[in-house]
């Protein structure tokens, strides 16, 4: 594999409230210097994703400093929460090799043609929990999984319509009609590649964590600009929104124990043994007590979007599968998200009850047809981890974007500064921006992606 | 149980293209005269749903005659397709008794107070398959299941906020706060009651069909007007839309093997034995053949919304779990819908493979806040079985509604005539209404419900 397919730079966190140096962990996390791959001139093989990816804690640079990325079209600013900052990020150019087919069917079907490329851009945010290990692995791995998945279908992506057979050989004359009737378009192959890449990355993380005796998981929010479209893939509670002059549009939705209640309850209904008799599948407004026994109380089961009343039995007094409200809602009393990567070994404290069966690694993918938008220079996508959205609404972020960008047209770092300002505004540094002066103590990472330059850059293959 | 809680009238079908008299079936369907219950004066017990509901074929009245219902606010017109018309309908007033609690907790908690009522209206369409038996049972049963489910929670429905405990006794002082935080409103109890009623009705149908040696299933689309809201519950491929002067809003979505592909594939993934080695879970643009072996072809699995390519193996040549496109899509080669009532005994032809595990009886419920709409006299809800929507789009139906009603303001039967006209327009009787002059040969049933009179009628309890 040649270098240059992916130019990436690790983006260390900038601690905004109070930097704390990383301290040694009981299961040590090996540290390697991030490798900066700027050009496409390095020799073949050097840019391959390492078979054993780097796993490193995030360093703490000077207090309050923004760390603008040289490309200028995407900026990430990292606050910090924990001993090891659990947010990680990756971004860069995504170069997908075009493949050709050998003359003979028996031959290796994939022949590398490094001079042909489909070029895109990639941004990713990973919000770790239980330590930074999974987030770091994801930041080091997911893009290479995605590249591999995209290269496996790139022939279909660049065709007018994805062919029934990837080889282009037609077996049934009406194959194009079948594909047409199913409405299968090139973008469906990118969606499929993103879905498969998340799953592949999750498997890699599972193997790596097990091999290194580490634990942890992370959410993943990825944006890919490709062939005039922006794909946003989300597994977790980060969020991406489109902000234009007259429009604010969510590009992702959150996956938490609350939003995925029915799926999670359904699984516990089908496999009650996953709860080991310790939890109740049913949802009640609060945890029940002995005094509730025999009373008719509000409840919901897996098949219900509405509520009903049931007579409380002894088994209803168990701890609920999903408990708490809003930001406090937890799956099995442990986890605040229901999709993401990692967590293969995660168990309920002092039990053998696993969380992984209830988690999905597959993302929800939304597609923004950038080429169809009449782009203005200040149209941006804001991607951020949950810490930002806990404190600022979509509309508040949009207001900040709209008030900041027009006055700073000449500033080459304005997107970086906007990202920094968004984080400041969640930390009580800009009064009156958040409702009731709310402050976030969570890790926060923000990308501000100007679509105007994307529209110009994404020239397709 | 007292009479008058539900005034209902069976609405026989009006055969529009060519009436055919019912012929005897090999498993005979007993016929009973429909009972017309107009007043509330009949003695206690007479309006109970029979423990063994009527099962009857639909009679064929005079050709082309509309059969307006006396209430004037809802009209159903029935075309015919099959030997026995498989569409059934029910509508009428829904009177829910208010219950009081006994002084002692040990006592029977429900004390009937027949003088207190919560009054609403009920409309239901059932599109049968495999014979009319399930649809007739549903038309005879579902409303009583719903009444029972609503009466069980009515105390919560009429409270400002549903109480944590139905008894009203408070165990924890902050219970109202927990209910508030969960956002539980009276309408959630109606949604829950509709969900439970569909499930209860499905169980009744299962028992009744087994006891009478009959088979079949049906879709169910129900609208309930209650406390200033219209609840639309749908399990199947019928559809309800709101038509106003400047708005067309879908009030339901269809549940077919295509729209529920991921849920169905997921179940086959978890329980592969449900396919008995005869079907493949995977989706391909067409059924694969021997020539496809070893080729990379387009496919989707349960976790994918996008598409990818896979190398065809021998097991991929099996018949697909979901096959066909659009109206032709079938679950296990057999059924065109994925939700509904009945079908407990339905098996794939010449096999022991059951369809029921893949079907859901639980409806999706949407709520229209009628009291919040500034109602115009010509605002209506159109409910119809799939035959109408196969041929007319929502917009086309809205155009027909808007062109018909204003010119017929003085006609007391105008809603009936509109329903009739909608069916005519699917049968080539009104040229130029459907795209490319499409004609429907399916059963079609239509309700046109004027919301203006509903707004006046639904006075709450």
mmCIF file of N, CA and C in Angstrom, chain A residues 321-398:
data_model
loop_
_atom_site.group_PDB
_atom_site.id
_atom_site.type_symbol
_atom_site.label_atom_id
_atom_site.label_comp_id
_atom_site.label_asym_id
_atom_site.label_seq_id
_atom_site.Cartn_x
_atom_site.Cartn_y
_atom_site.Cartn_z
ATOM 1 N N UNK A 321 -33.085 -2.116 34.123
ATOM 2 C CA UNK A 321 -32.147 -2.245 32.999
ATOM 3 C C UNK A 321 -31.677 -0.867 32.535
ATOM 4 N N UNK A 322 -32.607 0.065 32.407
ATOM 5 C CA UNK A 322 -32.260 1.457 32.076
ATOM 6 C C UNK A 322 -32.797 2.318 33.212
ATOM 7 N N UNK A 323 -31.930 3.069 33.828
ATOM 8 C CA UNK A 323 -32.343 3.814 35.011
ATOM 9 C C UNK A 323 -31.820 5.245 34.958
ATOM 10 N N UNK A 324 -32.629 6.156 35.463
ATOM 11 C CA UNK A 324 -32.230 7.561 35.489
ATOM 12 C C UNK A 324 -32.818 8.302 34.311
ATOM 13 N N UNK A 325 -32.622 9.581 34.316
ATOM 14 C CA UNK A 325 -33.309 10.467 33.392
ATOM 15 C C UNK A 325 -32.306 11.387 32.708
ATOM 16 N N UNK A 326 -32.505 11.621 31.416
ATOM 17 C CA UNK A 326 -31.667 12.580 30.686
ATOM 18 C C UNK A 326 -30.199 12.188 30.747
ATOM 19 N N UNK A 327 -29.329 13.115 31.122
ATOM 20 C CA UNK A 327 -27.892 12.855 31.173
ATOM 21 C C UNK A 327 -27.540 11.802 32.215
ATOM 22 N N UNK A 328 -28.446 11.582 33.169
ATOM 23 C CA UNK A 328 -28.163 10.609 34.226
ATOM 24 C C UNK A 328 -28.586 9.194 33.841
ATOM 25 N N UNK A 329 -29.257 9.020 32.714
ATOM 26 C CA UNK A 329 -29.748 7.690 32.355
ATOM 27 C C UNK A 329 -28.571 6.738 32.121
ATOM 28 N N UNK A 330 -28.666 5.549 32.697
ATOM 29 C CA UNK A 330 -27.585 4.570 32.575
ATOM 30 C C UNK A 330 -28.132 3.217 32.150
ATOM 31 N N UNK A 331 -27.354 2.541 31.307
ATOM 32 C CA UNK A 331 -27.648 1.165 30.913
ATOM 33 C C UNK A 331 -27.031 0.246 31.957
ATOM 34 N N UNK A 332 -27.848 -0.594 32.574
ATOM 35 C CA UNK A 332 -27.388 -1.509 33.630
ATOM 36 C C UNK A 332 -26.624 -0.749 34.725
ATOM 37 N N UNK A 333 -27.059 0.456 34.990
ATOM 38 C CA UNK A 333 -26.440 1.266 36.044
ATOM 39 C C UNK A 333 -25.014 1.676 35.756
ATOM 40 N N UNK A 334 -24.572 1.518 34.509
ATOM 41 C CA UNK A 334 -23.143 1.639 34.225
ATOM 42 C C UNK A 334 -22.812 2.647 33.130
ATOM 43 N N UNK A 335 -23.525 2.583 32.003
ATOM 44 C CA UNK A 335 -23.057 3.273 30.805
ATOM 45 C C UNK A 335 -24.118 4.255 30.290
ATOM 46 N N UNK A 336 -23.665 5.443 29.847
ATOM 47 C CA UNK A 336 -24.590 6.495 29.417
ATOM 48 C C UNK A 336 -24.843 6.477 27.913
ATOM 49 N N UNK A 337 -24.157 5.599 27.178
ATOM 50 C CA UNK A 337 -24.391 5.513 25.731
ATOM 51 C C UNK A 337 -24.741 4.077 25.348
ATOM 52 N N UNK A 338 -25.418 3.934 24.215
ATOM 53 C CA UNK A 338 -25.861 2.606 23.799
ATOM 54 C C UNK A 338 -25.222 2.172 22.483
ATOM 55 N N UNK A 339 -24.466 3.068 21.843
ATOM 56 C CA UNK A 339 -23.691 2.679 20.656
ATOM 57 C C UNK A 339 -22.281 3.224 20.808
ATOM 58 N N UNK A 340 -21.350 2.554 20.170
ATOM 59 C CA UNK A 340 -19.969 3.004 20.220
ATOM 60 C C UNK A 340 -19.032 1.845 19.932
ATOM 61 N N UNK A 341 -17.760 2.075 20.205
ATOM 62 C CA UNK A 341 -16.727 1.082 19.922
ATOM 63 C C UNK A 341 -16.100 0.644 21.249
ATOM 64 N N UNK A 342 -15.628 -0.587 21.293
ATOM 65 C CA UNK A 342 -14.974 -1.085 22.506
ATOM 66 C C UNK A 342 -15.953 -1.652 23.519
ATOM 67 N N UNK A 343 -15.561 -1.576 24.803
ATOM 68 C CA UNK A 343 -16.377 -2.082 25.921
ATOM 69 C C UNK A 343 -16.590 -3.587 25.879
ATOM 70 N N UNK A 344 -15.677 -4.293 25.198
ATOM 71 C CA UNK A 344 -15.850 -5.748 25.080
ATOM 72 C C UNK A 344 -15.809 -6.452 26.428
ATOM 73 N N UNK A 345 -15.063 -5.889 27.369
ATOM 74 C CA UNK A 345 -14.907 -6.558 28.664
ATOM 75 C C UNK A 345 -15.756 -5.900 29.750
ATOM 76 N N UNK A 346 -16.489 -4.864 29.384
ATOM 77 C CA UNK A 346 -17.195 -4.089 30.415
ATOM 78 C C UNK A 346 -18.289 -4.913 31.095
ATOM 79 N N UNK A 347 -18.229 -4.933 32.410
ATOM 80 C CA UNK A 347 -19.218 -5.665 33.203
ATOM 81 C C UNK A 347 -19.787 -4.752 34.276
ATOM 82 N N UNK A 348 -21.002 -5.074 34.708
ATOM 83 C CA UNK A 348 -21.595 -4.360 35.830
ATOM 84 C C UNK A 348 -20.726 -4.621 37.060
ATOM 85 N N UNK A 349 -20.471 -3.574 37.822
ATOM 86 C CA UNK A 349 -19.584 -3.649 38.992
ATOM 87 C C UNK A 349 -19.931 -4.854 39.870
ATOM 88 N N UNK A 350 -18.905 -5.620 40.212
ATOM 89 C CA UNK A 350 -19.046 -6.764 41.128
ATOM 90 C C UNK A 350 -19.976 -7.863 40.619
ATOM 91 N N UNK A 351 -20.209 -7.889 39.302
ATOM 92 C CA UNK A 351 -21.016 -8.983 38.749
ATOM 93 C C UNK A 351 -20.324 -9.493 37.484
ATOM 94 N N UNK A 352 -20.936 -10.513 36.910
ATOM 95 C CA UNK A 352 -20.428 -11.027 35.643
ATOM 96 C C UNK A 352 -21.332 -10.602 34.478
ATOM 97 N N UNK A 353 -22.195 -9.617 34.725
ATOM 98 C CA UNK A 353 -23.166 -9.190 33.707
ATOM 99 C C UNK A 353 -22.483 -8.267 32.692
ATOM 100 N N UNK A 354 -22.480 -8.704 31.417
ATOM 101 C CA UNK A 354 -21.797 -7.956 30.364
ATOM 102 C C UNK A 354 -22.688 -6.880 29.759
ATOM 103 N N UNK A 355 -22.073 -5.763 29.381
ATOM 104 C CA UNK A 355 -22.825 -4.712 28.693
ATOM 105 C C UNK A 355 -22.773 -4.856 27.175
ATOM 106 N N UNK A 356 -21.708 -5.464 26.667
ATOM 107 C CA UNK A 356 -21.502 -5.487 25.215
ATOM 108 C C UNK A 356 -22.708 -6.013 24.420
ATOM 109 N N UNK A 357 -23.394 -7.063 24.887
ATOM 110 C CA UNK A 357 -24.526 -7.531 24.077
ATOM 111 C C UNK A 357 -25.576 -6.453 23.822
ATOM 112 N N UNK A 358 -25.652 -5.456 24.690
ATOM 113 C CA UNK A 358 -26.675 -4.412 24.537
ATOM 114 C C UNK A 358 -26.192 -3.242 23.671
ATOM 115 N N UNK A 359 -24.908 -3.236 23.333
ATOM 116 C CA UNK A 359 -24.334 -2.108 22.601
ATOM 117 C C UNK A 359 -24.260 -2.419 21.109
ATOM 118 N N UNK A 360 -24.435 -1.412 20.299
ATOM 119 C CA UNK A 360 -24.249 -1.559 18.853
ATOM 120 C C UNK A 360 -23.037 -0.738 18.435
ATOM 121 N N UNK A 361 -22.241 -1.300 17.537
ATOM 122 C CA UNK A 361 -21.139 -0.513 16.985
ATOM 123 C C UNK A 361 -21.540 0.132 15.659
ATOM 124 N N UNK A 362 -22.637 -0.300 15.084
ATOM 125 C CA UNK A 362 -23.041 0.213 13.774
ATOM 126 C C UNK A 362 -23.582 1.643 13.927
ATOM 127 N N UNK A 363 -23.121 2.549 13.061
ATOM 128 C CA UNK A 363 -23.571 3.937 13.171
ATOM 129 C C UNK A 363 -24.851 4.185 12.379
ATOM 130 N N UNK A 364 -25.513 5.277 12.680
ATOM 131 C CA UNK A 364 -26.555 5.793 11.788
ATOM 132 C C UNK A 364 -25.878 6.796 10.860
ATOM 133 N N UNK A 365 -26.147 6.672 9.574
ATOM 134 C CA UNK A 365 -25.472 7.528 8.596
ATOM 135 C C UNK A 365 -26.486 8.459 7.939
ATOM 136 N N UNK A 366 -26.193 9.751 7.955
ATOM 137 C CA UNK A 366 -27.023 10.688 7.198
ATOM 138 C C UNK A 366 -26.168 11.297 6.086
ATOM 139 N N UNK A 367 -26.830 11.678 5.008
ATOM 140 C CA UNK A 367 -26.110 12.181 3.835
ATOM 141 C C UNK A 367 -26.572 13.605 3.537
ATOM 142 N N UNK A 368 -25.617 14.491 3.418
ATOM 143 C CA UNK A 368 -25.909 15.879 3.046
ATOM 144 C C UNK A 368 -25.384 16.097 1.632
ATOM 145 N N UNK A 369 -26.304 16.451 0.748
ATOM 146 C CA UNK A 369 -25.902 16.630 -0.650
ATOM 147 C C UNK A 369 -25.345 18.045 -0.817
ATOM 148 N N UNK A 370 -24.045 18.182 -0.524
ATOM 149 C CA UNK A 370 -23.412 19.506 -0.502
ATOM 150 C C UNK A 370 -23.511 20.176 -1.865
ATOM 151 N N UNK A 371 -23.363 19.382 -2.926
ATOM 152 C CA UNK A 371 -23.407 19.949 -4.273
ATOM 153 C C UNK A 371 -24.761 20.569 -4.601
ATOM 154 N N UNK A 372 -25.796 20.146 -3.895
ATOM 155 C CA UNK A 372 -27.130 20.676 -4.164
ATOM 156 C C UNK A 372 -27.432 21.941 -3.356
ATOM 157 N N UNK A 373 -26.559 22.238 -2.379
ATOM 158 C CA UNK A 373 -26.779 23.445 -1.580
ATOM 159 C C UNK A 373 -26.181 24.642 -2.303
ATOM 160 N N UNK A 374 -26.858 25.766 -2.229
ATOM 161 C CA UNK A 374 -26.220 26.983 -2.748
ATOM 162 C C UNK A 374 -25.363 27.530 -1.620
ATOM 163 N N UNK A 375 -24.106 27.094 -1.613
ATOM 164 C CA UNK A 375 -23.258 27.343 -0.447
ATOM 165 C C UNK A 375 -22.876 28.808 -0.309
ATOM 166 N N UNK A 376 -22.942 29.285 0.924
ATOM 167 C CA UNK A 376 -22.415 30.591 1.281
ATOM 168 C C UNK A 376 -21.101 30.370 2.019
ATOM 169 N N UNK A 377 -20.282 31.402 2.060
ATOM 170 C CA UNK A 377 -18.952 31.244 2.639
ATOM 171 C C UNK A 377 -19.021 30.879 4.115
ATOM 172 N N UNK A 378 -20.111 31.251 4.782
ATOM 173 C CA UNK A 378 -20.168 30.978 6.220
ATOM 174 C C UNK A 378 -21.044 29.788 6.594
ATOM 175 N N UNK A 379 -21.313 28.916 5.627
ATOM 176 C CA UNK A 379 -22.031 27.673 5.930
ATOM 177 C C UNK A 379 -21.039 26.677 6.521
ATOM 178 N N UNK A 380 -21.334 26.203 7.720
ATOM 179 C CA UNK A 380 -20.397 25.275 8.372
ATOM 180 C C UNK A 380 -21.148 24.085 8.954
ATOM 181 N N UNK A 381 -20.382 23.012 9.164
ATOM 182 C CA UNK A 381 -20.857 21.896 9.973
ATOM 183 C C UNK A 381 -20.102 21.960 11.297
ATOM 184 N N UNK A 382 -20.847 21.915 12.397
ATOM 185 C CA UNK A 382 -20.221 21.872 13.718
ATOM 186 C C UNK A 382 -20.397 20.459 14.268
ATOM 187 N N UNK A 383 -19.261 19.806 14.540
ATOM 188 C CA UNK A 383 -19.268 18.478 15.178
ATOM 189 C C UNK A 383 -18.704 18.655 16.577
ATOM 190 N N UNK A 384 -19.354 18.074 17.563
ATOM 191 C CA UNK A 384 -18.811 18.197 18.916
ATOM 192 C C UNK A 384 -19.246 17.023 19.778
ATOM 193 N N UNK A 385 -18.428 16.743 20.785
ATOM 194 C CA UNK A 385 -18.793 15.704 21.743
ATOM 195 C C UNK A 385 -19.876 16.236 22.676
ATOM 196 N N UNK A 386 -20.451 15.342 23.491
ATOM 197 C CA UNK A 386 -21.667 15.677 24.228
ATOM 198 C C UNK A 386 -21.510 16.845 25.195
ATOM 199 N N UNK A 387 -20.281 17.075 25.673
ATOM 200 C CA UNK A 387 -20.080 18.161 26.633
ATOM 201 C C UNK A 387 -20.587 19.493 26.120
ATOM 202 N N UNK A 388 -20.428 19.751 24.827
ATOM 203 C CA UNK A 388 -20.908 21.014 24.260
ATOM 204 C C UNK A 388 -22.430 21.066 24.254
ATOM 205 N N UNK A 389 -23.046 19.969 23.818
ATOM 206 C CA UNK A 389 -24.509 19.965 23.628
ATOM 207 C C UNK A 389 -25.255 19.860 24.955
ATOM 208 N N UNK A 390 -24.548 19.458 26.008
ATOM 209 C CA UNK A 390 -25.174 19.485 27.339
ATOM 210 C C UNK A 390 -25.499 20.907 27.757
ATOM 211 N N UNK A 391 -24.746 21.854 27.229
ATOM 212 C CA UNK A 391 -24.817 23.223 27.720
ATOM 213 C C UNK A 391 -25.369 24.170 26.658
ATOM 214 N N UNK A 392 -25.106 23.881 25.388
ATOM 215 C CA UNK A 392 -25.580 24.746 24.304
ATOM 216 C C UNK A 392 -26.551 23.983 23.408
ATOM 217 N N UNK A 393 -27.651 24.628 23.062
ATOM 218 C CA UNK A 393 -28.583 24.017 22.117
ATOM 219 C C UNK A 393 -28.085 24.250 20.689
ATOM 220 N N UNK A 394 -28.675 23.534 19.744
ATOM 221 C CA UNK A 394 -28.320 23.740 18.334
ATOM 222 C C UNK A 394 -28.489 25.211 17.952
ATOM 223 N N UNK A 395 -29.583 25.796 18.405
ATOM 224 C CA UNK A 395 -29.871 27.191 18.052
ATOM 225 C C UNK A 395 -28.850 28.136 18.669
ATOM 226 N N UNK A 396 -28.436 27.849 19.886
ATOM 227 C CA UNK A 396 -27.434 28.703 20.530
ATOM 228 C C UNK A 396 -26.092 28.609 19.794
ATOM 229 N N UNK A 397 -25.718 27.396 19.408
ATOM 230 C CA UNK A 397 -24.475 27.233 18.647
ATOM 231 C C UNK A 397 -24.584 28.003 17.330
ATOM 232 N N UNK A 398 -25.757 27.878 16.673
ATOM 233 C CA UNK A 398 -25.943 28.579 15.396
ATOM 234 C C UNK A 398 -25.807 30.091 15.581
#
